mmCIF file of C-alpha atoms and ligand atoms in Angstrom:
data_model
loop_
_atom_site.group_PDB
_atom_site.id
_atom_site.type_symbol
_atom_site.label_atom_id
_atom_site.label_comp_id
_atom_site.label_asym_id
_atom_site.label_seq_id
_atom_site.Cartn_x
_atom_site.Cartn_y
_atom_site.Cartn_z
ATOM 1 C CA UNK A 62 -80.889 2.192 1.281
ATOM 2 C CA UNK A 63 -78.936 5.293 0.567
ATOM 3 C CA UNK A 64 -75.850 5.387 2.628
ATOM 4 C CA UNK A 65 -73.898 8.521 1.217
ATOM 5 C CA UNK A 66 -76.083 11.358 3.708
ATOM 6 C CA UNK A 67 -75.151 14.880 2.145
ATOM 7 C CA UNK A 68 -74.154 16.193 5.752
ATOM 8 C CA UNK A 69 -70.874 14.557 7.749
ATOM 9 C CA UNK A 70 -71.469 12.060 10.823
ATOM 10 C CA UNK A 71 -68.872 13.565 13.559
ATOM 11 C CA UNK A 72 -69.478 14.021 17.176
ATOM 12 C CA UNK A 73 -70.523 18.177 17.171
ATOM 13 C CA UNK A 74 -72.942 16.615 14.616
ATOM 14 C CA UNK A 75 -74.573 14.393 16.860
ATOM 15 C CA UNK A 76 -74.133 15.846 19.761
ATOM 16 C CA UNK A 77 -76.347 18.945 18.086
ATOM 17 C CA UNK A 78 -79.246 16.806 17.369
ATOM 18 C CA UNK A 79 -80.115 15.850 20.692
ATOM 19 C CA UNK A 80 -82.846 16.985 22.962
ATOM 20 C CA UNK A 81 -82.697 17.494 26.184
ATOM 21 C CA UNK A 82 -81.083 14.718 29.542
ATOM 22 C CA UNK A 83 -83.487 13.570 31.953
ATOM 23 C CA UNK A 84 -82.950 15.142 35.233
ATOM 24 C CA UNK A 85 -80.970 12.786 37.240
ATOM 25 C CA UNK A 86 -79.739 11.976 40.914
ATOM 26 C CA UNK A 87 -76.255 10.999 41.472
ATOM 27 C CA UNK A 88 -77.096 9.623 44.985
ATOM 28 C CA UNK A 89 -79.420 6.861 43.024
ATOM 29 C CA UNK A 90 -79.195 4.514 40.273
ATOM 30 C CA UNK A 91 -81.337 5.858 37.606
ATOM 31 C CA UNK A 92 -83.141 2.267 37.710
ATOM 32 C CA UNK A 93 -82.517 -0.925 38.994
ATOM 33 C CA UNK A 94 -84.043 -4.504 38.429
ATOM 34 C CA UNK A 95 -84.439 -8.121 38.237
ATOM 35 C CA UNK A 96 -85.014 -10.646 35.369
ATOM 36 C CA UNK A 97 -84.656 -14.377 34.562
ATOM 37 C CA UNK A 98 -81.648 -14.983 32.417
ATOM 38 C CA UNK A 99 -79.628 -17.982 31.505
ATOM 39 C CA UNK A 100 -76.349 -17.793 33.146
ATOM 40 C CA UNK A 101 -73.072 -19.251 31.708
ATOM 41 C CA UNK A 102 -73.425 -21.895 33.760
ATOM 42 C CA UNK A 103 -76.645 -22.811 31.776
ATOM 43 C CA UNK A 104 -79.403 -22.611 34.356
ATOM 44 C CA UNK A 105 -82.156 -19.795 34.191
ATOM 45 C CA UNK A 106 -81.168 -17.631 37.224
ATOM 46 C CA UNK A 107 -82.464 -13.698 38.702
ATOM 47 C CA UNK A 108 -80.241 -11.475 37.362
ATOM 48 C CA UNK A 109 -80.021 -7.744 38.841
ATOM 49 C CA UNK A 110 -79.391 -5.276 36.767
ATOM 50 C CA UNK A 111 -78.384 -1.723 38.378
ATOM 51 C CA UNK A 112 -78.074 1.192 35.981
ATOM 52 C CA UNK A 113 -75.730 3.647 37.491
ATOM 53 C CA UNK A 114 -75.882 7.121 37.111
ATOM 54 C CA UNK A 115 -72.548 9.090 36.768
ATOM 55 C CA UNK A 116 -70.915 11.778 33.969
ATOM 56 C CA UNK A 117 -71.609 10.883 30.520
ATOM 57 C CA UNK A 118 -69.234 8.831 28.240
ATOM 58 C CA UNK A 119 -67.198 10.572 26.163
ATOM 59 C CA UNK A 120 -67.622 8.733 22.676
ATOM 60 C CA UNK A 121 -70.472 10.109 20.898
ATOM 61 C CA UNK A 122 -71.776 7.039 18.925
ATOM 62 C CA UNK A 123 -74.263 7.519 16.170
ATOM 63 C CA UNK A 124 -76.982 5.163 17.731
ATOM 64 C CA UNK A 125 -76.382 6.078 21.270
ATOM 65 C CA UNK A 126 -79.246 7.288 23.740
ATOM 66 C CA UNK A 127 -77.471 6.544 27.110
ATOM 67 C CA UNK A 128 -76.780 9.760 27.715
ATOM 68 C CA UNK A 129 -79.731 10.868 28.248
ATOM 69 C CA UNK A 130 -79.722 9.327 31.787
ATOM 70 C CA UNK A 131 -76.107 11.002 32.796
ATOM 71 C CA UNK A 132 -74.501 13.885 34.126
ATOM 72 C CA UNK A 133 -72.233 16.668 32.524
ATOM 73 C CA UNK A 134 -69.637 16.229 35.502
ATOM 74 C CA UNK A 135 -67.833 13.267 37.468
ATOM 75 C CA UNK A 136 -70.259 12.455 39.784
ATOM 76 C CA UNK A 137 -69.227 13.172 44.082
ATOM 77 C CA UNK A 138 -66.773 11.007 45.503
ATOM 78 C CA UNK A 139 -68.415 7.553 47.118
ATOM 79 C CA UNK A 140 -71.706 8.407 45.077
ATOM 80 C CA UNK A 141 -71.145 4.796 43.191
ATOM 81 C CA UNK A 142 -70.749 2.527 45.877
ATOM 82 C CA UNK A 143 -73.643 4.719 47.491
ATOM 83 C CA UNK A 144 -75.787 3.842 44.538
ATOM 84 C CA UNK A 145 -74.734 0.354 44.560
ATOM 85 C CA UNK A 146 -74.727 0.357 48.337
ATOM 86 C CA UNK A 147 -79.035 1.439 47.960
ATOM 87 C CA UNK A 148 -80.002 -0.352 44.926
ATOM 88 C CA UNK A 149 -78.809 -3.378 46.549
ATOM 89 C CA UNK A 150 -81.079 -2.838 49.609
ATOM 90 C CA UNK A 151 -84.272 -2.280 47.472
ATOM 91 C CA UNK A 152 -83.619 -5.498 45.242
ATOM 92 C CA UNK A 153 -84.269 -9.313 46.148
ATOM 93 C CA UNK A 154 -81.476 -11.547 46.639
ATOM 94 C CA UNK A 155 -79.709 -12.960 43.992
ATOM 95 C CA UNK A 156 -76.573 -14.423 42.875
ATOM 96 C CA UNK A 157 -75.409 -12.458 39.808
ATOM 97 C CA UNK A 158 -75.933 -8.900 38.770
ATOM 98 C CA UNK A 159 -75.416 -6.234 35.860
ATOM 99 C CA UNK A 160 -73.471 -2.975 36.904
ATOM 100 C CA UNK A 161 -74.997 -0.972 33.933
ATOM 101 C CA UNK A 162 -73.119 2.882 33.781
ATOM 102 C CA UNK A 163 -74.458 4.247 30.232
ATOM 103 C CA UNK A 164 -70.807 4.261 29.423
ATOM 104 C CA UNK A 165 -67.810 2.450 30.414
ATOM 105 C CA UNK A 166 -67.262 1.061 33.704
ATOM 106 C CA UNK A 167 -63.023 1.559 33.021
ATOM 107 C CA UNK A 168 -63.627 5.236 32.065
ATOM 108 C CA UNK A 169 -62.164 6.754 35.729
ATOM 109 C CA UNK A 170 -64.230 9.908 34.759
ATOM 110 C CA UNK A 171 -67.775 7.797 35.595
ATOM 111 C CA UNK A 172 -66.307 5.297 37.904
ATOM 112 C CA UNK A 173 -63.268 6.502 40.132
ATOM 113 C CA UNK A 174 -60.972 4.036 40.831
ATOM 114 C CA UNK A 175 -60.607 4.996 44.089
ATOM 115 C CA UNK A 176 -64.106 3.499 44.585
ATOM 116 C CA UNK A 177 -63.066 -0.016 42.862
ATOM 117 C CA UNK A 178 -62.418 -1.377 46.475
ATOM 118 C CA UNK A 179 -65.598 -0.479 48.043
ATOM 119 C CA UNK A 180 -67.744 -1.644 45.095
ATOM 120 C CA UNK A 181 -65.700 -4.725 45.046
ATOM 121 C CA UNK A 182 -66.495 -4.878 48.499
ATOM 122 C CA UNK A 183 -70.399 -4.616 48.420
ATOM 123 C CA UNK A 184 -70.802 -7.120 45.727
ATOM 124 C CA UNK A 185 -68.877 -9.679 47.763
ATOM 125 C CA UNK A 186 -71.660 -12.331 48.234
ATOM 126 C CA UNK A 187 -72.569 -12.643 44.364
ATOM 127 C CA UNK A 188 -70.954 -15.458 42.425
ATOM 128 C CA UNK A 189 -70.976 -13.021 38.906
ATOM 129 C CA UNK A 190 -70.426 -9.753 38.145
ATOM 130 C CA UNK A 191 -70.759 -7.910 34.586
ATOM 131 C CA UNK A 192 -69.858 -4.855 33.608
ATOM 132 C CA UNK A 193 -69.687 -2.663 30.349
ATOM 133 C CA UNK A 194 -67.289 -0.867 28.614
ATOM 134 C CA UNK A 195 -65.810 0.230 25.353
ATOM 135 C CA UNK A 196 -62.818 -2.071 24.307
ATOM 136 C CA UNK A 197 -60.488 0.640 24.170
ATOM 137 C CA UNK A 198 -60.656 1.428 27.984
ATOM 138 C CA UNK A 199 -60.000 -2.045 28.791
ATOM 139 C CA UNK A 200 -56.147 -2.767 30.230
ATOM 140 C CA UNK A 201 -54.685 -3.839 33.377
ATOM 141 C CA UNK A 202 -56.923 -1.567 35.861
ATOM 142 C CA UNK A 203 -59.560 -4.019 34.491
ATOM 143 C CA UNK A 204 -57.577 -6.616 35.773
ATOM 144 C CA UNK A 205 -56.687 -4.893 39.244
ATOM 145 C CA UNK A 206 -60.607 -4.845 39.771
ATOM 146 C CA UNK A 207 -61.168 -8.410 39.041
ATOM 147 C CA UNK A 208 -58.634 -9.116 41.036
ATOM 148 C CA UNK A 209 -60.632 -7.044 44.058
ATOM 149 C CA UNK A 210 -63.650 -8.750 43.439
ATOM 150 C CA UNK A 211 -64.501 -12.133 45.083
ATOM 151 C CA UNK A 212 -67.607 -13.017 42.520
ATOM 152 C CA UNK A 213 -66.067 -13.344 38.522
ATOM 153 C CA UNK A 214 -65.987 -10.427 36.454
ATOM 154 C CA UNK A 215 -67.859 -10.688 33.053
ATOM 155 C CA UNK A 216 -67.405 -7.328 30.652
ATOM 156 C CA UNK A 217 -69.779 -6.707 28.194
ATOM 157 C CA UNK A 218 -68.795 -4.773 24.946
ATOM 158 C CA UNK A 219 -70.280 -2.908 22.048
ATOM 159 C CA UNK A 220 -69.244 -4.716 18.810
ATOM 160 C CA UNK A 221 -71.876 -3.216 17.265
ATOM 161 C CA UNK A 222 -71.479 -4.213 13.359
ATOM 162 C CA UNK A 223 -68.618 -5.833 11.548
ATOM 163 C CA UNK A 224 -70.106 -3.551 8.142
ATOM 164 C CA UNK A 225 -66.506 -2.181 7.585
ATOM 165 C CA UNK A 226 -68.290 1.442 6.375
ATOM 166 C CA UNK A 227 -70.830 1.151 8.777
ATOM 167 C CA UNK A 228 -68.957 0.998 12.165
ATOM 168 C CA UNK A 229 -66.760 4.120 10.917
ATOM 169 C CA UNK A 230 -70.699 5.826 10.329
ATOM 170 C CA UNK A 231 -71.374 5.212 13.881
ATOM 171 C CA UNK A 232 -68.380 7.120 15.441
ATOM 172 C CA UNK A 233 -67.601 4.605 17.884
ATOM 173 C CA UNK A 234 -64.090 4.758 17.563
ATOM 174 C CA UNK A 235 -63.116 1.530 17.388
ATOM 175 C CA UNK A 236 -61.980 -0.787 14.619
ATOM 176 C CA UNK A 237 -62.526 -4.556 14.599
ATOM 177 C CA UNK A 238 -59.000 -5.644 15.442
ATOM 178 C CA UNK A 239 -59.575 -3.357 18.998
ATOM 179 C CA UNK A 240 -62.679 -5.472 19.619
ATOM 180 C CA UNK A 241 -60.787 -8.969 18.114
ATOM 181 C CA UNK A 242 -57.621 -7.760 21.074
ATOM 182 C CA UNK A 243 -59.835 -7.118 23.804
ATOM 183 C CA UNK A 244 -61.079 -10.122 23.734
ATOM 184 C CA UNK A 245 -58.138 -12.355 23.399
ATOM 185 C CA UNK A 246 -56.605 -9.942 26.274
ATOM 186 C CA UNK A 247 -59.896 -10.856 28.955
ATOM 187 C CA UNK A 248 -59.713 -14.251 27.631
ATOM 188 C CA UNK A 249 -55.511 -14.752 28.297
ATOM 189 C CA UNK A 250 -57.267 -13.235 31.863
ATOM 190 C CA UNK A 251 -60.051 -15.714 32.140
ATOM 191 C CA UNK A 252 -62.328 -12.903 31.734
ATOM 192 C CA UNK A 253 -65.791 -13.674 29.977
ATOM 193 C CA UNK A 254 -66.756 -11.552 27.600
ATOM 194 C CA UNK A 255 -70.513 -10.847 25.974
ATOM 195 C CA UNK A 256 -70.455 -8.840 22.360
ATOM 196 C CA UNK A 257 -73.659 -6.207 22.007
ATOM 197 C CA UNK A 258 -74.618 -6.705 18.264
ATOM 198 C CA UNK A 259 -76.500 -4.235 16.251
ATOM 199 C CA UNK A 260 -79.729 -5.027 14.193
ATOM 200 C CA UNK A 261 -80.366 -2.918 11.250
ATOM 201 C CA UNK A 262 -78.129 0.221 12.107
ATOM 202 C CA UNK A 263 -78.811 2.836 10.031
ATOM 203 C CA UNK A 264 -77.954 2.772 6.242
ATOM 204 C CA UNK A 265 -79.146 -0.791 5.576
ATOM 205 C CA UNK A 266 -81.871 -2.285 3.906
ATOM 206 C CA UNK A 267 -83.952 -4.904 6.458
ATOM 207 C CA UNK A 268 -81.913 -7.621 4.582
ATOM 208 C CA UNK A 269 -78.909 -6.174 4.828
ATOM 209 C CA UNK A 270 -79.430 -5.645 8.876
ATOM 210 C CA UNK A 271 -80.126 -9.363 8.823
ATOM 211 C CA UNK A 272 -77.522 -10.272 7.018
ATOM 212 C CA UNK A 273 -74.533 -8.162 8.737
ATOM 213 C CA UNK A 274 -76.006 -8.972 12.246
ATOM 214 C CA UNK A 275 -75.252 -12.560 11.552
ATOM 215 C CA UNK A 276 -71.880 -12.112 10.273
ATOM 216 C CA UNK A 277 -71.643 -9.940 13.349
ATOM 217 C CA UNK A 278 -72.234 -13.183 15.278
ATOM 218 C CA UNK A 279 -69.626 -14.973 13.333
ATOM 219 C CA UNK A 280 -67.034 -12.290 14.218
ATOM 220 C CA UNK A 281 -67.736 -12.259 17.861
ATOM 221 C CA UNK A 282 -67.491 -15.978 18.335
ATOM 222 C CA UNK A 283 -64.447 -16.273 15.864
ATOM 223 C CA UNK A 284 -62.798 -13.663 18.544
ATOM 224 C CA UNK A 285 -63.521 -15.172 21.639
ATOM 225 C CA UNK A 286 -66.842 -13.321 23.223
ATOM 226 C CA UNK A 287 -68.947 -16.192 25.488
ATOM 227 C CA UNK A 288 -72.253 -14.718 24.544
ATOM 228 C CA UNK A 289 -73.821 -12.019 22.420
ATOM 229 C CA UNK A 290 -76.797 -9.567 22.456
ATOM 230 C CA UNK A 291 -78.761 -8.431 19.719
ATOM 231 C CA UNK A 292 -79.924 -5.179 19.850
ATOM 232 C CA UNK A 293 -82.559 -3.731 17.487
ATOM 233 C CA UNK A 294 -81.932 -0.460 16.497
ATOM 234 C CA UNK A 295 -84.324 2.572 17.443
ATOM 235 C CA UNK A 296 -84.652 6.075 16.957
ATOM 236 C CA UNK A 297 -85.224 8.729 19.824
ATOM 237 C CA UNK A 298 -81.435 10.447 20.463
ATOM 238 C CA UNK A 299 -82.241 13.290 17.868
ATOM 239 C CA UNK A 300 -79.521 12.321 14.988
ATOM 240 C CA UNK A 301 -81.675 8.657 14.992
ATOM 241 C CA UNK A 302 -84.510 10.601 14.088
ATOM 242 C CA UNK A 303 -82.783 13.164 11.932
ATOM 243 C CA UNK A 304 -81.387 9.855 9.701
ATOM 244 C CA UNK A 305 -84.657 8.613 9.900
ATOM 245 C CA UNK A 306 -86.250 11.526 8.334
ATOM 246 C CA UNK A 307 -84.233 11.720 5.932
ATOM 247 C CA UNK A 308 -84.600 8.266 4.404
ATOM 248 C CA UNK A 309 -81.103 6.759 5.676
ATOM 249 C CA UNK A 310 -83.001 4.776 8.929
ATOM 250 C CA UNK A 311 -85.659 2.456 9.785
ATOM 251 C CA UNK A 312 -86.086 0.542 12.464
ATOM 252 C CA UNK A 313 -85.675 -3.643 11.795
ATOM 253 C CA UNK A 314 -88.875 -5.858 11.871
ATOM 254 C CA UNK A 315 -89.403 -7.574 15.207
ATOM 255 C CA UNK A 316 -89.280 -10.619 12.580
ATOM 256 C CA UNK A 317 -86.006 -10.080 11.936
ATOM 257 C CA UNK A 318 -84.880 -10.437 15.647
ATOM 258 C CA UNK A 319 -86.512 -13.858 15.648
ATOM 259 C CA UNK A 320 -84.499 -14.490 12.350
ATOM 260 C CA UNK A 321 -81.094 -13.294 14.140
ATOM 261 C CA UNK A 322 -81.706 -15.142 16.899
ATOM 262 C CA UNK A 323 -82.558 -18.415 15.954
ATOM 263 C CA UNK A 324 -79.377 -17.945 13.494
ATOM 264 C CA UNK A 325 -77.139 -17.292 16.874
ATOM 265 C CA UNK A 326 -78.637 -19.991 18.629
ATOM 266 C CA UNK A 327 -78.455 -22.479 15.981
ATOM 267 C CA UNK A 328 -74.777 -21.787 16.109
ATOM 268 C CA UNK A 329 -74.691 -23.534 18.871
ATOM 269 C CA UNK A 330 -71.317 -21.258 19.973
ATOM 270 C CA UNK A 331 -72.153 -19.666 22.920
ATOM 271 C CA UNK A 332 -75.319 -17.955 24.281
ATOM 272 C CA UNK A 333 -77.242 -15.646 22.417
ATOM 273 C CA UNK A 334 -79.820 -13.046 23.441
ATOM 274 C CA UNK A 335 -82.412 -11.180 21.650
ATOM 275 C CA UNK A 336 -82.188 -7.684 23.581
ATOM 276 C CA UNK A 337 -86.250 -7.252 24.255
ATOM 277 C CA UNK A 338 -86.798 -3.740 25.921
ATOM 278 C CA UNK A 339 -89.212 -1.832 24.570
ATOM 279 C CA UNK A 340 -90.087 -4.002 21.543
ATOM 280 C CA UNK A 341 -93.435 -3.235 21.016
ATOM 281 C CA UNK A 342 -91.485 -0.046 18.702
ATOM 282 C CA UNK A 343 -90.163 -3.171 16.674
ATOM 283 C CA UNK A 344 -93.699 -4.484 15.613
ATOM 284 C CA UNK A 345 -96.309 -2.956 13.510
ATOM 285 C CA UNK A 346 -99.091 -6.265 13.990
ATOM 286 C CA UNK A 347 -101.035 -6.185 17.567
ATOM 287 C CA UNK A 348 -102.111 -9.527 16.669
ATOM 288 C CA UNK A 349 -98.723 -11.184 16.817
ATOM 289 C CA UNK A 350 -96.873 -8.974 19.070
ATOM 290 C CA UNK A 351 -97.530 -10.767 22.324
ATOM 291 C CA UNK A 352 -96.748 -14.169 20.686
ATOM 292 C CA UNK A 353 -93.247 -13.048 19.227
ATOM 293 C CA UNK A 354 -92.398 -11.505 22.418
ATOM 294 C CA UNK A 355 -93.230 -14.595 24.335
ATOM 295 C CA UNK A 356 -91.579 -16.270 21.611
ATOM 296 C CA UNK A 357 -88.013 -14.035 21.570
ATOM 297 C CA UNK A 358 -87.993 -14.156 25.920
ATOM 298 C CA UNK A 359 -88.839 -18.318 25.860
ATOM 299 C CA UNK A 360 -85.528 -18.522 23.312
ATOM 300 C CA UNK A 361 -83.572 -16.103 25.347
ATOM 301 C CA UNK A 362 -84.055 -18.721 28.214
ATOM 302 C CA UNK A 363 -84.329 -21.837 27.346
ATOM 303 C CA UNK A 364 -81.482 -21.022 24.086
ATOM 304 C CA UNK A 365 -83.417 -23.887 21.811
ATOM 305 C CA UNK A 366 -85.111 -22.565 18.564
ATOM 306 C CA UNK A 367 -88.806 -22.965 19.313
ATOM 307 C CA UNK A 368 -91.631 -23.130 16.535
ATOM 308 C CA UNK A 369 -92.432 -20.176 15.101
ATOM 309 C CA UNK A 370 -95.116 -17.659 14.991
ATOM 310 C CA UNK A 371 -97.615 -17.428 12.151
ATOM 311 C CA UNK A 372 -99.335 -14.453 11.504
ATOM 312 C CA UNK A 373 -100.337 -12.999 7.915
ATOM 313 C CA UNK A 374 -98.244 -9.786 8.518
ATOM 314 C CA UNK A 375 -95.401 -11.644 7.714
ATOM 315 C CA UNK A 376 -96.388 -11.474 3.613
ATOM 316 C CA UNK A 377 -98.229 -7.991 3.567
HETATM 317 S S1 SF4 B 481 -69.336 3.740 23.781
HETATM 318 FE FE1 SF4 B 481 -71.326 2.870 24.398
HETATM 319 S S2 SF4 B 481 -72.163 4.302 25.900
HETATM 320 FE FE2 SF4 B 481 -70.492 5.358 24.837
HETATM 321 S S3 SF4 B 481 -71.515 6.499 23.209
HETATM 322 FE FE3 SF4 B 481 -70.861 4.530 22.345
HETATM 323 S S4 SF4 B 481 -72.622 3.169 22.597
HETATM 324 FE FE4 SF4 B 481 -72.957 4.946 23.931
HETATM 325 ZN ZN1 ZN B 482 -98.665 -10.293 12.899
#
């Protein structure tokens, strides 16, 4: 795949090929919910997952779409714990949960740190709780939080790609030594961490996406990360469409995230997850769909390889 576009990646670039935000209220998570996941602790537990609305985050990566769900400006004072405070009265009980903010939770522009102690505070009774963030806003504040918080603090991170021209393409800002530091830093803290692990960003054959996802996996384990994610790539934040059009993006194979997977698994270093929202965009075959979803969620859980799907598809 041709990986020279004629036009230069930069943030006014991608920032000018988006549509519109979703309207949003800062009084409410923008949506909030509960799944079965494998814990670190290796049973298959309900996990909450809140996604918090607040200001947008200020790198501009190439494959990013979670700013669509954010606001221009720091969001009121106590808002956070507010939307933490309500999210947690319209979910079940449960014992670990995600604090999703389409950004970073370290980035004091979404998350004020004067609200660290109350949010510590509401999430008192859970035994685990994970957070995102970009490696470079990780330091000690991250440390003063866990520190607040009773339950253990996991932080989840955007590795993306170890492709050395690729993760420059992206604009994330971030080169692989940050990432390889971060994690030696959380781990010196006894902080977990999980690596988020691109499939098929744009610029690469479907081979290539295979291939540089795996080494991904190598990189993240070699530095330290407990788990990983991988996330197949998808279009729908304007310059993912734009690169698409173009010839310079396509989105990876749903067989390919089986592939992945049962590589990270097989590994046998950690957990690995096969990120499947909205995956139906990652499948061209109605009659296998179903199967390989079953097939990718059944892994997720139960982190053994399981026998796989046949379907002629695979040799059209
Ligand atoms: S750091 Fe994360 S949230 Fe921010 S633009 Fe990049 S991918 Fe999106
Ligand atoms: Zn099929």
């Amino acid at each position: 795949m041709n990986d020279n576009p004629s036009f230069e990646i930069n943030d006014r670039w991608i920032v000018s090929s988006r549509g519109k935000k979703n309207s949003v209220d800062p009084s409410r998570p923008y949506a909030w919910l509960v799944e079965k996941e494998r814990t670190s602790s290796g049973k298959i537990e309900d996990m909450a997952t809140v996604f918090l609305t607040n200001r947008e985050c200020p790198y501009h990566c190439l494959m990013c779409d979670l700013w669509k769900n954010t606001t221009d400006n720091t969001v009121p004072a106590g808002a956070i714990a507010g939307q933490i405070e309500w999210a947690l009265s319209q979910l079940p009980e449960t014992r670990h949960i995600k604090l999703y903010n389409s950004g970073s939770f370290f980035d004091g522009r979404a998350i004020p740190v004067e609200e660290h102690a109350r949010i510590a505070s509401l999430l008192s009774h859970f035994d685990t709780v994970i957070v995102e963030s970009h490696p470079r806003l990780i330091n000690d504040k991250c440390l003063q939080f866990r520190d607040m918080l009773k339950p253990a603090l996991h932080i989840a991170m955007g590795l993306e790609t170890v492709h050395p021209g690729i993760i420059r393409k992206l604009n994330k800002r971030m080169t692989l030594e940050d990432f390889e530091h971060t994690v030696q830093f959380l781990n010196r803290h006894q902080i977990m961490s999980r690596a988020f692990i691109l499939l098929r960003p744009p610029f690469l054959s479907e081979a290539e996406g295979i291939c540089w996802a795996e080494r991904s996996i190598d990189f993240a384990f070699g530095a330290g990360v407990e788990c990983c994610t991988i996330i197949p790539v998808r279009a729908g934040n304007g310059a993912m469409d734009l690169l698409r059009g173009t010839g310079h993006f396509e989105p990876p194979d749903i067989v390919s995230l089986e592939r992945v997977l049962e590589y990270g698994i097989g590994l046998r270093r950690g957990r690995v997850f096969a990120d499947t929202w909205d995956i139906g965009l990652f499948s061209s075959c109605d009659k296998c769909l179903t199967q390989r979803t079953q097939r990718l969620t059944e892994m997720n859980l139960s982190q053994e390889i399981i026998g796989p799907v046949v379907c002629g598809c695979e040799h059209r």
